[in-house]
Short mmCIF file of C-alpha atoms in Angstrom, two decimals:
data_model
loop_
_atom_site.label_atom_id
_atom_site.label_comp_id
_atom_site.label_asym_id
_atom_site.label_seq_id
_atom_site.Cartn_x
_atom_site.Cartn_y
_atom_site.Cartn_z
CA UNK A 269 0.00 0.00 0.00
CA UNK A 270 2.91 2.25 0.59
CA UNK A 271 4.51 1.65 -2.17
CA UNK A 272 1.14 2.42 -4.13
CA UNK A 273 0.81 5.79 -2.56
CA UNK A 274 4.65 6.48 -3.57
CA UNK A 275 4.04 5.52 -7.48
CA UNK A 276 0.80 7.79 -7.26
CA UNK A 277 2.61 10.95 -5.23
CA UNK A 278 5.09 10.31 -8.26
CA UNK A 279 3.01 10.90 -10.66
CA UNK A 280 1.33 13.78 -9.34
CA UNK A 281 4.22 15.58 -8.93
CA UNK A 282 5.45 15.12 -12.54
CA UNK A 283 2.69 16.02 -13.64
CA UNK A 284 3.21 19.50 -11.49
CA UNK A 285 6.41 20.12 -12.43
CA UNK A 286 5.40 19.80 -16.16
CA UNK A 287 2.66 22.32 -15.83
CA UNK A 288 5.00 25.19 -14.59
CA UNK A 289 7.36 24.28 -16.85
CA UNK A 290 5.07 24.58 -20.09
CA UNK A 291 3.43 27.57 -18.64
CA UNK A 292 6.57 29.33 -18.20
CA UNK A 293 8.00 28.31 -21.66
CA UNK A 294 4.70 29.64 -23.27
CA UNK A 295 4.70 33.12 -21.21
CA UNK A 296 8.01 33.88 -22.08
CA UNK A 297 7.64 33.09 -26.06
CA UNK A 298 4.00 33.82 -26.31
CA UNK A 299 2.42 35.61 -23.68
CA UNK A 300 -0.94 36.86 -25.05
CA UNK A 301 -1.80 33.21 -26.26
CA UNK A 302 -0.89 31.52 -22.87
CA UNK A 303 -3.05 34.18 -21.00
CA UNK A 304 -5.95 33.33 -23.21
CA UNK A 305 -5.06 29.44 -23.05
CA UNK A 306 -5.64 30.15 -19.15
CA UNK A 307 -8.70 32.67 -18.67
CA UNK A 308 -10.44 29.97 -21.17
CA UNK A 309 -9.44 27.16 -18.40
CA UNK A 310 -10.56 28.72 -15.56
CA UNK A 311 -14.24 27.47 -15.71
CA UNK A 312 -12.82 23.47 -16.42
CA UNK A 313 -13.04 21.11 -13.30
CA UNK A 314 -9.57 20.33 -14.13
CA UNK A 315 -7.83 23.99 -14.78
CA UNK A 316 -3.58 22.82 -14.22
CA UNK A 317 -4.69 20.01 -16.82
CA UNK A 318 -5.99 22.08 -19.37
CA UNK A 319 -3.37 24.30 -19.27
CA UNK A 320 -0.92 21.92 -19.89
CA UNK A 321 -2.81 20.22 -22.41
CA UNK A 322 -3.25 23.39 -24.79
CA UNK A 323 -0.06 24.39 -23.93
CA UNK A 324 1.63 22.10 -25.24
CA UNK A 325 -0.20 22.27 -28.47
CA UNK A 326 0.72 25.72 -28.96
CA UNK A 327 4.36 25.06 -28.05
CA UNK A 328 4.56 22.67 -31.17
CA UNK A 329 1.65 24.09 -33.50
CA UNK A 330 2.09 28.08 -33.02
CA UNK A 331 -0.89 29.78 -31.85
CA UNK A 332 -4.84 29.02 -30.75
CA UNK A 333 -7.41 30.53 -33.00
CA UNK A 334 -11.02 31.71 -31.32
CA UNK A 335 -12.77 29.48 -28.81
CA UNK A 336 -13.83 27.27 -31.95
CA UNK A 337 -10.58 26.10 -32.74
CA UNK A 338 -10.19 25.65 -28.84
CA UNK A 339 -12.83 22.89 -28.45
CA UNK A 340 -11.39 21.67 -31.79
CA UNK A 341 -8.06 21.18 -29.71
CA UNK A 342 -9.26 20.05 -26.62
CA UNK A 343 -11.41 17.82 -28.13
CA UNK A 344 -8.51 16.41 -30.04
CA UNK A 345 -6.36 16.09 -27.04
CA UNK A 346 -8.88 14.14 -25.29
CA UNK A 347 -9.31 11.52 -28.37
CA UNK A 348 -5.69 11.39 -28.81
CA UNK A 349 -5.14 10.34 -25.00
CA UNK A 350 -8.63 7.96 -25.16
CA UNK A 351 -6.76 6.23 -28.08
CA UNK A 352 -3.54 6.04 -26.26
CA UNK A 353 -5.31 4.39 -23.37
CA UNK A 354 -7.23 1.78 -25.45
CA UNK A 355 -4.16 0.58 -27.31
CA UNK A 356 -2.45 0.30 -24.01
CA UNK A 357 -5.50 -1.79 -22.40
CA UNK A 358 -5.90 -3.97 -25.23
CA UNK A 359 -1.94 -4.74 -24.92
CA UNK A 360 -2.39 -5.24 -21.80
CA UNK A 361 -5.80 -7.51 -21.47
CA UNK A 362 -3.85 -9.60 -24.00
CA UNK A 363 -1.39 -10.14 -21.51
CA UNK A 364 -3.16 -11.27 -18.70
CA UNK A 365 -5.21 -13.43 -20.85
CA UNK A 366 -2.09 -15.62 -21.76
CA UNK A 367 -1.03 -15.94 -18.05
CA UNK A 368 -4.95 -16.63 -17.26
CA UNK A 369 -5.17 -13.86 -14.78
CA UNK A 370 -8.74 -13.97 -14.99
CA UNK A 371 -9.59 -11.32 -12.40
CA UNK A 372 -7.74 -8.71 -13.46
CA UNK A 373 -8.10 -9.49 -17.12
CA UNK A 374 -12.03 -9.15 -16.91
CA UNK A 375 -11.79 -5.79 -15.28
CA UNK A 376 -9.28 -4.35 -17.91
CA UNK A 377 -11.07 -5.85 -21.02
CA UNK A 378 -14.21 -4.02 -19.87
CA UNK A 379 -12.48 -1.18 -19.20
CA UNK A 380 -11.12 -0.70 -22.81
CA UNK A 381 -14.24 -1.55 -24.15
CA UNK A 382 -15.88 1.49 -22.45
CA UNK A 383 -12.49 3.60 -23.49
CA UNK A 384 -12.85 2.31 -26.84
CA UNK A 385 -16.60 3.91 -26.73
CA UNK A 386 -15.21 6.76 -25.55
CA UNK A 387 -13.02 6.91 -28.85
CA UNK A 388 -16.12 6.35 -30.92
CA UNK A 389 -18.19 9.38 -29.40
CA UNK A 390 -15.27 11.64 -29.37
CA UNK A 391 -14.63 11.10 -33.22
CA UNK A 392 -18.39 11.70 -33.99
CA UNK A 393 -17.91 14.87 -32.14
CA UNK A 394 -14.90 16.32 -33.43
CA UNK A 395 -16.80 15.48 -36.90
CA UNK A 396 -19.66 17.36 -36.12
CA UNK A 397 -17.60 20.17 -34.99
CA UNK A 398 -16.00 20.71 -38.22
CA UNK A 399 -19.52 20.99 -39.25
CA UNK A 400 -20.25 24.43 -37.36
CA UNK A 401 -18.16 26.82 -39.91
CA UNK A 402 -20.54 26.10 -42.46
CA UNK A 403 -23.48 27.58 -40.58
CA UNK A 404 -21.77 30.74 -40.16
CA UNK A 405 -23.47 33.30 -37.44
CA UNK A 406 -27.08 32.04 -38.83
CA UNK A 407 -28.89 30.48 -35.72
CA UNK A 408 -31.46 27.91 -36.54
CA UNK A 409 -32.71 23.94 -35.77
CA UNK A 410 -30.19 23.31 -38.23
CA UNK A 411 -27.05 24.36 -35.65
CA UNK A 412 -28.98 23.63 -32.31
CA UNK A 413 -29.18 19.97 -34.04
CA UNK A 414 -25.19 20.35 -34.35
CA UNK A 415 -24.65 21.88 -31.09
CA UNK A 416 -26.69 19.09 -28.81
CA UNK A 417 -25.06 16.32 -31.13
CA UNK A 418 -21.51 17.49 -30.14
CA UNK A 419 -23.14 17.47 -26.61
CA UNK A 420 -24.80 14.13 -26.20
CA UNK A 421 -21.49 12.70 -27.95
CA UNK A 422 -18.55 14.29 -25.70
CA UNK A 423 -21.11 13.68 -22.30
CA UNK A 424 -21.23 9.86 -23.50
CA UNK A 425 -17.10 9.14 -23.60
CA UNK A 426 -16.98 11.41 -20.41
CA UNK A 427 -19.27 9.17 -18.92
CA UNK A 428 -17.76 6.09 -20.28
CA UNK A 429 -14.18 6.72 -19.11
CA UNK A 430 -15.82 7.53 -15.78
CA UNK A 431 -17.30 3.82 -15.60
CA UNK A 432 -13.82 2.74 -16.43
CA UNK A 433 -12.43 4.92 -13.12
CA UNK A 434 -15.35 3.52 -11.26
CA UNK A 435 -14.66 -0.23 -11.95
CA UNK A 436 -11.27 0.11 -10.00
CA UNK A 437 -12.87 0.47 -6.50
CA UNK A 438 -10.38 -1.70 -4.46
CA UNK A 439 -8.24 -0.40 -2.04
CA UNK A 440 -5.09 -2.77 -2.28
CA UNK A 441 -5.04 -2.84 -6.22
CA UNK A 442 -1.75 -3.75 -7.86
CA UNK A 443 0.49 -1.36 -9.64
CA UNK A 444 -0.42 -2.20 -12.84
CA UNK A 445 -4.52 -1.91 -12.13
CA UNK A 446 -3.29 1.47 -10.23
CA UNK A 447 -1.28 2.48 -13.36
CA UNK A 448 -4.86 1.90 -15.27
CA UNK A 449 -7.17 3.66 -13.58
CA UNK A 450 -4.62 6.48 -13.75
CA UNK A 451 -4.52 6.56 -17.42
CA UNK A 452 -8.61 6.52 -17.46
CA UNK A 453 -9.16 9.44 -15.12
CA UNK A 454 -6.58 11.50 -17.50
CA UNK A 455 -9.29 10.42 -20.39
CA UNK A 456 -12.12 11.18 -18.09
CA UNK A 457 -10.46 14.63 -16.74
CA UNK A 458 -9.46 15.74 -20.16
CA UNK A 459 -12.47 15.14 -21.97
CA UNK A 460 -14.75 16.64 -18.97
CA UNK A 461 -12.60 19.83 -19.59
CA UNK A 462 -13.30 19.56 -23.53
CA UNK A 463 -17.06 19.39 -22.75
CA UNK A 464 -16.59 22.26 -20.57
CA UNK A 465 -14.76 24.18 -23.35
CA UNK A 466 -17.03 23.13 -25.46
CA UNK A 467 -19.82 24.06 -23.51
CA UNK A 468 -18.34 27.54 -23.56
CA UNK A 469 -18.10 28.15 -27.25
CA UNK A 470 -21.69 26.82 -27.69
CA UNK A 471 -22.87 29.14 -25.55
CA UNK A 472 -20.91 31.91 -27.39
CA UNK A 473 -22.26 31.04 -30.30
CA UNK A 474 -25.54 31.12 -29.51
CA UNK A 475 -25.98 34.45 -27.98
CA UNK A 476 -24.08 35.32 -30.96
CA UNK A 477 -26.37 34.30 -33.41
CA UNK A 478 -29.18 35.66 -31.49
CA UNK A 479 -27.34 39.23 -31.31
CA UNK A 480 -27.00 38.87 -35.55
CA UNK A 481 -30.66 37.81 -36.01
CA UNK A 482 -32.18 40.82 -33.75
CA UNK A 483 -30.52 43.23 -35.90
CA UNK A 484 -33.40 45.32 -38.07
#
C-alpha cells in the first residue's frame, strides 16, 4: 500500500512540475496566447490540466485561434489520449489473458471496451464540430441539431471513461490496475474539460447568433 501511494505521489508531482514548466515556456515566447489558453481554463473542473494540455499544443503548432478552434483542440487532445489508453489496455488484457489472470483481465477488457466507446463518441464529435463553420453566425434547428449532437457525444465518452475509473474500486489494487485507472481518469479529466470548453463556445455562439438575427 505504501509503495502504491509512492508511485501515485510520483506521478502527481510530474505532472506539477510539467505544468509550470510549459506555462513558463509559453509566457516567455507567447504571452498573449498563454493568458488566453488560461482565462479559457478557468471554468474546467480540471484547470492545471488544461493548461498543460493546450499548452503544449501551442508550443509545437504556433498559436490558438477563437474558442472554436479551442474545443477543436481540446477535443482532439482528449481523443488522442482515449486512443492512447485503449491501445495500451488492449496490450495489456492480452497479456493477462495468456497468463490466465482472470480477475484482473475481466476488469481491464471491460475497461477498454468502455475507453474504446469513448473513442467512438469523441470522433463523432470532433466530426460534427468541423460541421459548425458552415453555418456561419445564422442560428437555426439546423445548428442547435449540431450543437446538442456534439453534446450528447462528448457527455457519453466522459461518462464512459468515468465507468472505467469507477470499476477500480479496491483499495489494495496492484500497480499495474493502479497504473490503469490512472490513465482513465486522465481520459475522463481531459475530456470533462473539452465538454466544458465546449460548452463555452456553444454558448458563445448562440448568444451570438441571437445578437445577428435581432438586428433590423
Amino acid at each position: 500500500m505504501a509503495q502504491l501511494n509512492l508511485t501515485l505521489l510520483v506521478i502527481f508531482i510530474s505532472l506539477f512540475v510539467s505544468s509550470v514548466l510549459v506555462k513558463s515556456s509559453l509566457a516567455k515566447h507567447n504571452p498573449q496566447t498563454v493568458s488566453y489558453i488560461e482565462s479559457s481554463c478557468n471554468g474546467t473542473l480540471y484547470q492545471d490540466l488544461c493548461i498543460r494540455c493546450l499548452a503544449k499544443y501551442v508550443k509545437h503548432y504556433s498559436t490558438i485561434d477563437g474558442p472554436h478552434h479551442l474545443a477543436q483542440v481540446a477535443l482532439s487532445v482528449s481523443l488522442s489520449r482515449a486512443l492512447h489508453t485503449r491501445g495500451y489496455l488492449f496490450k495489456l488484457a492480452k497479456e493477462l489473458k495468456t497468463i490466465k489472470n482472470k480477475r484482473e483481465y475481466l476488469t481491464v477488457k471491460d475497461c477498454a471496451n468502455q475507453i474504446t466507446d469513448s473513442v467512438d463518441q469523441i470522433s463523432q464529435a470532433i466530426k460534427e464540430l468541423s460541421r459548425f463553420s458552415q453555418h456561419g453566425s445564422t442560428i437555426n434547428d439546423d445548428m442547435l441539431w449540431h450543437i446538442s449532437n456534439v453534446e450528447t457525444w462528448v457527455s457519453t465518452a466522459l461518462t464512459d471513461a468515468s465507468s472505467c475509473v469507477d470499476s477500480f474500486t479496491s483499495v489494495r489494487m496492484s500497480k499495474r490496475m493502479a497504473a490503469i485507472k490512472v490513465k482513465a481518469q486522465n481520459v475522463a479529466e481531459v475530456t470533462s474539460n473539452a465538454l466544458a470548453l465546449f460548452h463555452r463556445y456553444a454558448l458563445r455562439s448562440q448568444q451570438s447568433a441571437a445578437r445577428t438575427t435581432k438586428k433590423p
